[in-house]
Tab-separated table of C-alpha atoms in Angstrom:
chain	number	residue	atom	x	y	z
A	1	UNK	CA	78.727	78.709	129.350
A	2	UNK	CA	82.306	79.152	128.477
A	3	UNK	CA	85.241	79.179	131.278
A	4	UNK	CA	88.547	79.929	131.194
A	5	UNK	CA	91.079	78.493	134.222
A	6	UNK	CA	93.920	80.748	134.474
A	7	UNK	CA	97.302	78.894	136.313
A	8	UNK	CA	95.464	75.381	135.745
A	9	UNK	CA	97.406	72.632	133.960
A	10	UNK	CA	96.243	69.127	134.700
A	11	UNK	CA	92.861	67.871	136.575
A	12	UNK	CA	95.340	65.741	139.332
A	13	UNK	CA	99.342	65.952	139.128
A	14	UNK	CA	101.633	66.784	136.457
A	15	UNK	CA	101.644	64.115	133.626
A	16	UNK	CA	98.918	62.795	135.019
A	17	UNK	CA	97.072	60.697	131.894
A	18	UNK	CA	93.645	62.616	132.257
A	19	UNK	CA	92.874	65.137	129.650
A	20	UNK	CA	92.562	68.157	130.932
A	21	UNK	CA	91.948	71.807	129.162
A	22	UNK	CA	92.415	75.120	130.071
A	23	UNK	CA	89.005	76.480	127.809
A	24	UNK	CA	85.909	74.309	127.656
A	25	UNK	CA	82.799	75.473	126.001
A	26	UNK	CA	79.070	74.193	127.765
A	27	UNK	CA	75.120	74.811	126.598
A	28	UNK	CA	72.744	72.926	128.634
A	29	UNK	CA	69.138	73.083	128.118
A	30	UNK	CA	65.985	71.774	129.972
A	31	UNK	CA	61.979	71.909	129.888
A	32	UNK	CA	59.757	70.951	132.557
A	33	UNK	CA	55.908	71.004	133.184
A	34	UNK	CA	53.746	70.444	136.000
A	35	UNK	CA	49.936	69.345	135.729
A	36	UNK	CA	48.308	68.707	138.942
A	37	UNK	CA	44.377	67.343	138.280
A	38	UNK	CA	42.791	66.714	141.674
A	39	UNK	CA	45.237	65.678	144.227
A	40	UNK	CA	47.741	64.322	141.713
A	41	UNK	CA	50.782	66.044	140.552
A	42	UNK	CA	52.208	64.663	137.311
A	43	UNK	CA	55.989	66.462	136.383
A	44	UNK	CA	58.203	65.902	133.582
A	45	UNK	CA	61.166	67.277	132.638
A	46	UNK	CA	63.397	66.921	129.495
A	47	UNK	CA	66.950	68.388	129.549
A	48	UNK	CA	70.106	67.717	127.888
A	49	UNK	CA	73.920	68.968	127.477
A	50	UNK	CA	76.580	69.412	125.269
A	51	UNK	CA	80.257	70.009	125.725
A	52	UNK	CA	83.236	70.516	124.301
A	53	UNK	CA	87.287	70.124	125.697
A	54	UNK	CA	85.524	69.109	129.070
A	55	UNK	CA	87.283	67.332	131.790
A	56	UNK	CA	85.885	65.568	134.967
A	57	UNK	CA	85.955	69.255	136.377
A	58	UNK	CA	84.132	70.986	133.947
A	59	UNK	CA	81.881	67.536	133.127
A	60	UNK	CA	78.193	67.413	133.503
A	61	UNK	CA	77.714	65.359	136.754
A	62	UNK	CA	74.593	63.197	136.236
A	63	UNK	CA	73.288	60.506	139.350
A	64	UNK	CA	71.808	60.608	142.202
A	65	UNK	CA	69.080	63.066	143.724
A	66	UNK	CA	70.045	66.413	143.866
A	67	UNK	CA	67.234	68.353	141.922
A	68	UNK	CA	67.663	71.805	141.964
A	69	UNK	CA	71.034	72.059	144.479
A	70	UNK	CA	73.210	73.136	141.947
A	71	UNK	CA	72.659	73.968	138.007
A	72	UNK	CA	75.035	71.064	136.383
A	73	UNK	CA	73.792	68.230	138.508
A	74	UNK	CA	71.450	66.052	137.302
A	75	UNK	CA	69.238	63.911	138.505
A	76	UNK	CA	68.947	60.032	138.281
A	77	UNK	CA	67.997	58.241	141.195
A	78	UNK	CA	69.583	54.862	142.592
A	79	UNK	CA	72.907	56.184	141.076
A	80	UNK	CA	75.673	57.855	143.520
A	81	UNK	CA	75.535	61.505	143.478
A	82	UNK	CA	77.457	63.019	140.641
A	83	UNK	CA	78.355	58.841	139.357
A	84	UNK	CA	78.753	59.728	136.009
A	85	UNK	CA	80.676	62.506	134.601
A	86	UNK	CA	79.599	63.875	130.911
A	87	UNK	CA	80.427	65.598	128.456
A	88	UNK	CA	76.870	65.221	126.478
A	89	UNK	CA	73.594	63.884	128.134
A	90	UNK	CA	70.362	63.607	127.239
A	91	UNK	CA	68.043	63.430	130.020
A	92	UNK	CA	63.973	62.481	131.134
A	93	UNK	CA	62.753	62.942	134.938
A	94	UNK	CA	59.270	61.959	135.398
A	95	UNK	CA	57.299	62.156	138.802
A	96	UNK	CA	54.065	61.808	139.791
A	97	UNK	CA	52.855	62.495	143.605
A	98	UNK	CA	49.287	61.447	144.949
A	99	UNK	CA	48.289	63.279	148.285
A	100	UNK	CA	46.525	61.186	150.995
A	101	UNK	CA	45.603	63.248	153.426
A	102	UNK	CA	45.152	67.023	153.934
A	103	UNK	CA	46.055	67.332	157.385
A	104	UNK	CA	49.623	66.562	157.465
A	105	UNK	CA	49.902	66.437	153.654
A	106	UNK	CA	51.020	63.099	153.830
A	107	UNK	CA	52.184	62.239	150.151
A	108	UNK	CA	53.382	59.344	147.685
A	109	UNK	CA	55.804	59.777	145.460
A	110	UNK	CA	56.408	57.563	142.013
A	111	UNK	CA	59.627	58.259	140.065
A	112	UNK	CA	61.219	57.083	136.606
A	113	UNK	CA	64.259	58.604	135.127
A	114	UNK	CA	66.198	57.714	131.802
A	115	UNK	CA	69.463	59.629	130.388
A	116	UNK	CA	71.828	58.743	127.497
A	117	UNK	CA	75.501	59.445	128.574
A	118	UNK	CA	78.399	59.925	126.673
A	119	UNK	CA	81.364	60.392	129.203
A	120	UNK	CA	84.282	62.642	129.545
A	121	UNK	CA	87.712	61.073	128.599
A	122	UNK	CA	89.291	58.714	129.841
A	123	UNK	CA	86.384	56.606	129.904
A	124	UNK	CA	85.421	55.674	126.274
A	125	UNK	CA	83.472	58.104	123.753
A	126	UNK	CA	80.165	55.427	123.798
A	127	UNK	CA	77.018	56.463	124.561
A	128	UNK	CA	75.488	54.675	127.396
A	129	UNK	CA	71.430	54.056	128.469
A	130	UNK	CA	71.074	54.928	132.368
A	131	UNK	CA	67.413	53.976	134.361
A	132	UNK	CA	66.305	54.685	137.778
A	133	UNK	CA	63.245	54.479	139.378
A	134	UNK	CA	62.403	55.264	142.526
A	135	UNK	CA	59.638	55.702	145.702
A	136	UNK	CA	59.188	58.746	148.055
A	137	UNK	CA	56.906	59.869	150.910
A	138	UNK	CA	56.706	62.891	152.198
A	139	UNK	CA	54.526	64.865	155.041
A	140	UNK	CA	54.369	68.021	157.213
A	141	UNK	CA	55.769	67.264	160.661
A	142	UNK	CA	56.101	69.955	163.618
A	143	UNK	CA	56.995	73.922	162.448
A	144	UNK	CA	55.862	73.014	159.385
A	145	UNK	CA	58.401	71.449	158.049
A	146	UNK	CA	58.167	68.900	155.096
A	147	UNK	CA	59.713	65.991	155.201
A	148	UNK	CA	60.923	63.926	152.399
A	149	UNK	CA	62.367	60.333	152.607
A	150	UNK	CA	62.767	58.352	149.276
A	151	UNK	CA	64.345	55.536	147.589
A	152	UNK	CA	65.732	54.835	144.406
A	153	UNK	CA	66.899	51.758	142.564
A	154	UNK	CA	69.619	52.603	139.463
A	155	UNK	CA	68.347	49.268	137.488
A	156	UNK	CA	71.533	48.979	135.631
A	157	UNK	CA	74.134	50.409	137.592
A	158	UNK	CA	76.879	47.870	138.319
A	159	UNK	CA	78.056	47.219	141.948
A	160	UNK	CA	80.136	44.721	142.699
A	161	UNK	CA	80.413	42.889	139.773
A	162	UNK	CA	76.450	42.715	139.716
A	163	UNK	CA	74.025	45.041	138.180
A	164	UNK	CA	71.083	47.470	140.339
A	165	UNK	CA	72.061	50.454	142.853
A	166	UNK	CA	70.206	51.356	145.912
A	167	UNK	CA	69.722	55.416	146.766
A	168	UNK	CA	68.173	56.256	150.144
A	169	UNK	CA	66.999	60.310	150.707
A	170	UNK	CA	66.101	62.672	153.107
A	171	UNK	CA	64.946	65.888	152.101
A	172	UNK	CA	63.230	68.655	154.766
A	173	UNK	CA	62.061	71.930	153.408
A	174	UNK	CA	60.889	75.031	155.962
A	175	UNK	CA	58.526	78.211	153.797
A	176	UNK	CA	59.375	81.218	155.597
């Protein structure tokens, strides 16, 4: 992926002290596999970045749970959505969902997530370990509609001077 911003100067005002760049260069990659034996569901995913000239606009925006709502989000749950912005990532999503019961498809959901950051500037170039793990259910309510509600817990994601984040979701999904 390489852009181009025509009539774009700065990310923020004029002289502001964020690097910004007009051209920025992106290749993002990910793998994923599914294996469902009985009623579980095991998924895993692999995926990583790199960038180059890339400003907080352009940045890979890693944290919270936003699987599949846009292509340069990524997912790590018990983090704010979009917390850290990247210009290289490494990432690992792992789920695994047990059904209970058929008639409402009433599920549990187990996740763990790791990524290794390295942040756009002006944050400094180090590369920085990022965990989240996280509990869901989920179930078929009236017009067939799923539900989702989850949690997540970032385990070292500082707030307020202290470490662990909290992540609460609500996800409903309608098959036409």
């Amino acid at each position: 992926d390489a852009n181009y911003r025509s009539g774009f100067d700065a990310f923020g005002p004029n002289g502001s002290l964020l690097p910004a760049h007009v051209q920025y260069d992106r290749v993002y990659g990910s793998l994923s596999a599914k294996n469902p034996v009985q009623q579980t569901t095991f998924y895993a995913r692999v995926g990583g970045g790199l960038g180059e000239d890339l400003d907080e606009l352009s940045a890979y925006k890693v944290g919270g749970n936003l699987l599949g709502v846009e292509p340069f989000t990524v997912t790590m749950h018990g983090y704010f959505v979009r917390e850290f912005f990247a210009s290289d990532f490494g990432v690992s999503n792992l789920e695994v969902k047990q059904q209970l019961t058929q008639e409402h498809a009433v599920t549990v959901h187990l996740y763990g997530d790791w990524a290794v950051v390295k942040p756009v500037p002006p944050a400094a170039p180090d590369w920085d370990n990022i965990f989240g793990v996280g509990a869901g259910l989920s179930f078929r309510a009236i017009k067939d509609i799923d539900w989702l509600i989850s949690y997540g817990y970032g385990i070292n994601a500082i707030r307020d001077g202290s470490r662990g984040g909290h992540e609460i979701g609500l996800a409903l999904q309608k098959q036409f």
